[in-house]
Structure formats: structure tokens, C-alpha cells
């Protein structure tokens, strides 16, 4: 049981490039989340999903897109990367609601230069 | 804007002491409250949750909730160097929202 896995662990992008951060969970959780964490800051919710085919915006969705075609996968797409998107990105999942325990992946450290 | 406020610290306590971490929140409709621990360079992990006013104890950890004052705290008794981490307070936004709002975290250092 791997839990929540994220790839890649590290990535450097140039301004204007695009990329997809991958997230997979093997716990059959319905809810999945993408957060970003800037240095010395808490977690900010980017997007979340309550099930396959259903996604919604969080606090800071601008510059990002998501899709949820399966229960297991919740990729985050960055279009036209900007330096302001330099951050650590965490994917998380929970069983049936945000008040269930959220299990976090190991994170992706992204730098945009 | 729903907010969760924490003292950023750092909070430094000697080994064996009680560490007290505090959190206030702005949404009176919030019903669920969580404490996550995050070691440096690692992902957050849940250590406590509390839904009702009063105290909830789990081993060396006690969560305290006062909804009237919109205040939640975490006490760590007999603090150990392994407790050194950043502690994140998270609050479920009231009204059935499926979102947690996290505070910025309090960095705790336990000195041997």
C-alpha cells in the first residue's frame, strides 16, 4: 500500500513552460486535493475533487488546471509557468470528506526561473 | 476571507516541558479542527482532531477547543527532541464546505 505518490520530486522550469504534476493514491479515497506551500507559510488549496469527474477551485486556482478521470489519479497542470509558481506542491487524499484524515504525498519542489 | 491564525514562533522549550501551541479562526460556523505536524522537508501528518468544546487527550498530546472564543490549542506534555517540527492548525470552513484552511504553522524546537 503506497498511499499517495507524487512525481516528479523536483523540477526546474523556465518562464512560460508548461508541465503536469502527477498524483496517484491507492487507498480508494474519494476526495483528493492539491496544495501549495511557500516558504514559512501554511498550505494553500489550489483545487480539489470529491470524486471522478468532479473538481472545484480552492483559494489559489489561477494558473493551474486539474482533471479527475479516475478515482486514483489527480494530475495538476501548470500552463505558462511564472516565478510566482515557485513552491512545494502537495497532493493529498481523504476517504469521504475534508474532515476525514488527509493523507499527503511527499511533495514536488518546483522552481520557475 | 476565512482565516486561521497561529503564532509563527519559533517556540523553544526544554526537554520534558509542556509546549503550548495556539490557533484562532474567523469562521464561527467551523465545526472541525485539526493539528498536523510537519517535519522539515517532509509532508504534513495528522496528529489530532477535535470537534467538540473541551479537551481531547491522546498520549502526550491534548487538543483544547473553545468555540465561543474561536480558539483551539495543542498541548504537548513531556516534550521530546523528536517533537521538534512545525505544527499546522487546520479548520474546516463552516457551511458544509469541503475545504480545510491551514494556518501558517508554529515552529517548535525542543532542546535536549
Coordinates of C-alpha atoms in Angstrom, one line a residue:
Chain A
X1 CA 0.0 0.0 0.0
X2 CA 2.0 3.0 -1.3
X3 CA -0.5 5.7 -0.1
X4 CA -0.2 8.9 -2.0
X5 CA 2.6 9.1 -4.6
X6 CA 3.8 12.2 -6.5
X7 CA 6.1 12.7 -9.4
X8 CA 8.4 14.3 -10.0
X9 CA 10.2 15.1 -6.7
X10 CA 12.0 18.1 -8.1
X11 CA 11.6 20.2 -11.3
X12 CA 13.1 23.4 -12.7
X13 CA 11.0 25.2 -15.3
X14 CA 11.7 28.2 -17.4
X15 CA 9.2 31.0 -17.5
X16 CA 6.4 30.2 -20.0
X17 CA 7.0 26.4 -20.0
X18 CA 4.2 24.0 -19.0
X19 CA 4.2 20.8 -17.0
X20 CA 2.0 18.3 -15.3
X21 CA 2.5 17.2 -11.7
X22 CA 1.3 13.6 -11.2
X23 CA -0.6 12.3 -8.1
X24 CA -1.8 8.8 -7.5
X25 CA -3.4 7.2 -4.5
X26 CA -4.1 3.6 -3.9
X27 CA -6.4 3.9 -0.8
X28 CA -9.7 4.1 -2.8
X29 CA -10.2 7.6 -1.4
X30 CA -13.0 9.7 -3.0
X31 CA -11.5 13.1 -2.1
X32 CA -8.3 14.5 -3.5
X33 CA -6.6 17.8 -3.1
X34 CA -3.7 19.9 -4.4
X35 CA -2.0 22.4 -2.1
X36 CA 1.0 24.7 -2.5
X37 CA 3.3 25.7 0.4
X38 CA 5.5 28.7 0.1
X39 CA 8.5 29.1 2.4
X40 CA 7.4 29.8 6.0
X41 CA 3.7 29.7 5.0
X42 CA 0.9 27.3 5.5
X43 CA -0.8 25.2 2.9
X44 CA -3.0 26.9 0.3
X45 CA -5.6 24.9 -1.5
X46 CA -5.4 25.1 -5.3
X47 CA -8.0 22.6 -6.5
X48 CA -9.9 19.7 -5.0
X49 CA -12.0 16.8 -6.2
X50 CA -14.8 14.9 -4.5
X51 CA -14.8 12.1 -7.0
X52 CA -14.0 11.1 -10.5
X53 CA -15.2 13.7 -13.0
X54 CA -15.8 16.3 -10.3
X55 CA -13.4 19.1 -9.5
X56 CA -13.6 22.5 -7.9
X57 CA -11.5 25.6 -7.2
X58 CA -9.7 26.3 -4.0
X59 CA -8.2 29.5 -2.7
X60 CA -5.5 29.9 -5.4
X61 CA -6.5 28.3 -8.7
X62 CA -5.2 30.9 -11.1
X63 CA -2.5 29.4 -13.5
X64 CA -3.5 25.8 -12.8
X65 CA -5.8 23.2 -14.2
X66 CA -6.9 19.8 -13.0
X67 CA -8.8 16.7 -14.2
X68 CA -10.0 13.6 -12.4
X69 CA -10.8 10.8 -14.8
X70 CA -10.2 8.0 -12.4
X71 CA -10.5 7.6 -8.6
X72 CA -6.8 7.0 -8.3
X73 CA -5.3 9.9 -10.3
X74 CA -5.5 13.7 -9.9
X75 CA -2.9 15.5 -12.1
X76 CA -2.2 19.2 -11.8
X77 CA -1.4 21.1 -14.9
X78 CA 0.7 24.3 -14.9
X79 CA 0.3 26.4 -18.0
X80 CA 2.7 29.2 -18.8
X81 CA 4.8 28.9 -15.7
X82 CA 5.7 32.1 -13.8
X83 CA 8.2 32.7 -11.0
X84 CA 5.2 33.2 -8.6
X85 CA 4.5 29.4 -9.0
X86 CA 7.8 28.5 -7.4
X87 CA 6.7 26.5 -4.4
X88 CA 6.3 23.0 -2.9
X89 CA 3.2 21.2 -4.2
X90 CA 1.5 18.6 -2.1
X91 CA -1.2 16.2 -3.2
X92 CA -3.5 14.8 -0.5
X93 CA -6.4 12.4 -0.3
X94 CA -9.1 11.6 2.2
X95 CA -11.9 8.9 2.3
X96 CA -15.2 10.7 2.1
X97 CA -14.8 14.4 3.2
X98 CA -12.2 17.0 4.1
X99 CA -12.9 16.3 7.7
X100 CA -11.6 12.7 7.3
X101 CA -7.8 12.4 7.8
X102 CA -6.0 13.8 4.8
X103 CA -3.0 11.8 3.7
X104 CA -0.3 13.7 2.0
X105 CA 2.1 12.7 -0.7
X106 CA 5.9 13.5 -0.4
X107 CA 5.6 16.7 -2.4
X108 CA 7.1 18.2 -5.6
X109 CA 9.6 21.1 -5.3
X110 CA 9.1 23.3 -8.3
X111 CA 11.4 26.2 -9.2
X112 CA 10.5 28.6 -12.1
X113 CA 13.4 30.6 -13.4
Chain B
X1 CA -11.8 35.5 3.6
X2 CA -11.8 32.8 6.2
X3 CA -8.7 32.9 8.3
X4 CA -6.7 30.7 10.6
X5 CA -4.1 32.5 12.7
X6 CA -1.1 31.0 14.5
X7 CA 2.0 32.4 16.2
X8 CA 4.8 31.6 13.8
X9 CA 7.3 31.2 16.6
X10 CA 9.8 29.9 16.8
X11 CA 8.7 28.4 20.1
X12 CA 11.6 26.9 22.1
X13 CA 11.1 24.6 25.2
X14 CA 13.4 22.4 27.2
X15 CA 13.1 18.6 27.0
X16 CA 10.4 17.4 29.4
X17 CA 8.5 20.7 29.5
X18 CA 5.0 21.4 28.2
X19 CA 4.7 23.0 24.8
X20 CA 1.6 25.1 24.2
X21 CA 0.6 25.9 20.6
X22 CA -2.3 28.2 19.9
X23 CA -4.7 28.9 17.0
X24 CA -7.6 31.2 16.3
X25 CA -10.1 31.1 13.5
X26 CA -12.5 33.6 12.0
X27 CA -15.4 31.5 10.8
X28 CA -18.0 30.9 13.6
X29 CA -19.6 28.1 11.5
X30 CA -16.5 25.9 11.6
X31 CA -17.1 22.5 13.2
X32 CA -13.9 20.5 12.7
X33 CA -10.4 21.3 13.9
X34 CA -7.1 19.6 13.2
X35 CA -3.5 19.7 14.2
X36 CA -0.9 18.5 11.6
X37 CA 2.8 18.0 12.3
X38 CA 5.3 18.7 9.6
X39 CA 9.0 17.8 9.9
X40 CA 11.4 20.0 7.9
X41 CA 11.4 18.9 4.3
X42 CA 8.6 16.4 4.8
X43 CA 4.8 16.3 4.2
X44 CA 2.2 17.1 6.9
X45 CA 0.8 14.3 9.0
X46 CA -2.3 14.4 11.2
X47 CA -1.7 14.1 14.9
X48 CA -5.0 15.3 16.5
X49 CA -8.5 16.3 15.6
X50 CA -11.3 17.8 17.8
X51 CA -14.9 18.5 17.1
X52 CA -16.4 19.4 20.5
X53 CA -15.7 22.0 23.1
X54 CA -13.4 20.9 25.8
X55 CA -10.3 18.8 25.9
X56 CA -9.3 15.7 23.9
X57 CA -6.3 13.7 25.0
X58 CA -4.2 11.2 23.0
X59 CA -1.0 10.1 24.8
X60 CA 1.2 13.2 25.4
X61 CA -1.0 15.4 23.2
X62 CA -4.1 17.3 24.3
X63 CA -6.2 19.4 22.0
X64 CA -8.4 22.1 23.5
X65 CA -11.3 23.7 21.8
X66 CA -13.3 26.8 22.8
X67 CA -15.8 27.7 20.0
X68 CA -17.2 30.7 21.8
X69 CA -13.7 32.3 21.8
X70 CA -12.9 30.7 18.4
X71 CA -9.8 29.3 19.8
X72 CA -8.1 25.9 19.6
X73 CA -4.8 24.8 21.2
X74 CA -2.4 21.9 21.3
X75 CA -0.5 20.9 24.4
X76 CA 2.4 18.6 24.2
X77 CA 3.4 17.2 27.6
X78 CA 6.9 15.8 28.4
X79 CA 8.2 17.4 25.2
X80 CA 10.9 15.4 23.4
X81 CA 13.5 16.5 20.8
X82 CA 11.6 14.3 18.3
X83 CA 8.7 16.7 18.7
X84 CA 10.7 19.5 17.1
X85 CA 8.7 20.3 13.9
X86 CA 6.2 22.8 12.6
X87 CA 2.7 22.4 13.8
X88 CA -0.1 23.4 11.4
X89 CA -3.6 24.2 12.6
X90 CA -6.4 23.5 10.1
X91 CA -10.1 24.4 10.2
X92 CA -12.9 23.1 8.2
X93 CA -14.8 26.1 6.7
X94 CA -18.3 26.0 8.1
X95 CA -21.5 25.5 6.0
X96 CA -20.6 22.2 4.5
X97 CA -17.6 23.3 2.5
X98 CA -15.2 20.6 1.5
X99 CA -12.2 22.7 2.3
X100 CA -9.7 23.0 5.1
X101 CA -8.0 26.3 5.8
X102 CA -4.5 26.0 7.2
X103 CA -2.6 28.4 9.4
X104 CA 1.0 29.3 8.7
X105 CA 2.2 27.0 11.4
X106 CA 4.2 27.3 14.6
X107 CA 7.8 26.1 14.6
X108 CA 8.6 24.2 17.8
X109 CA 12.1 23.4 18.9
X110 CA 12.6 21.1 21.9
X111 CA 16.1 21.5 23.4
X112 CA 17.8 18.4 25.0

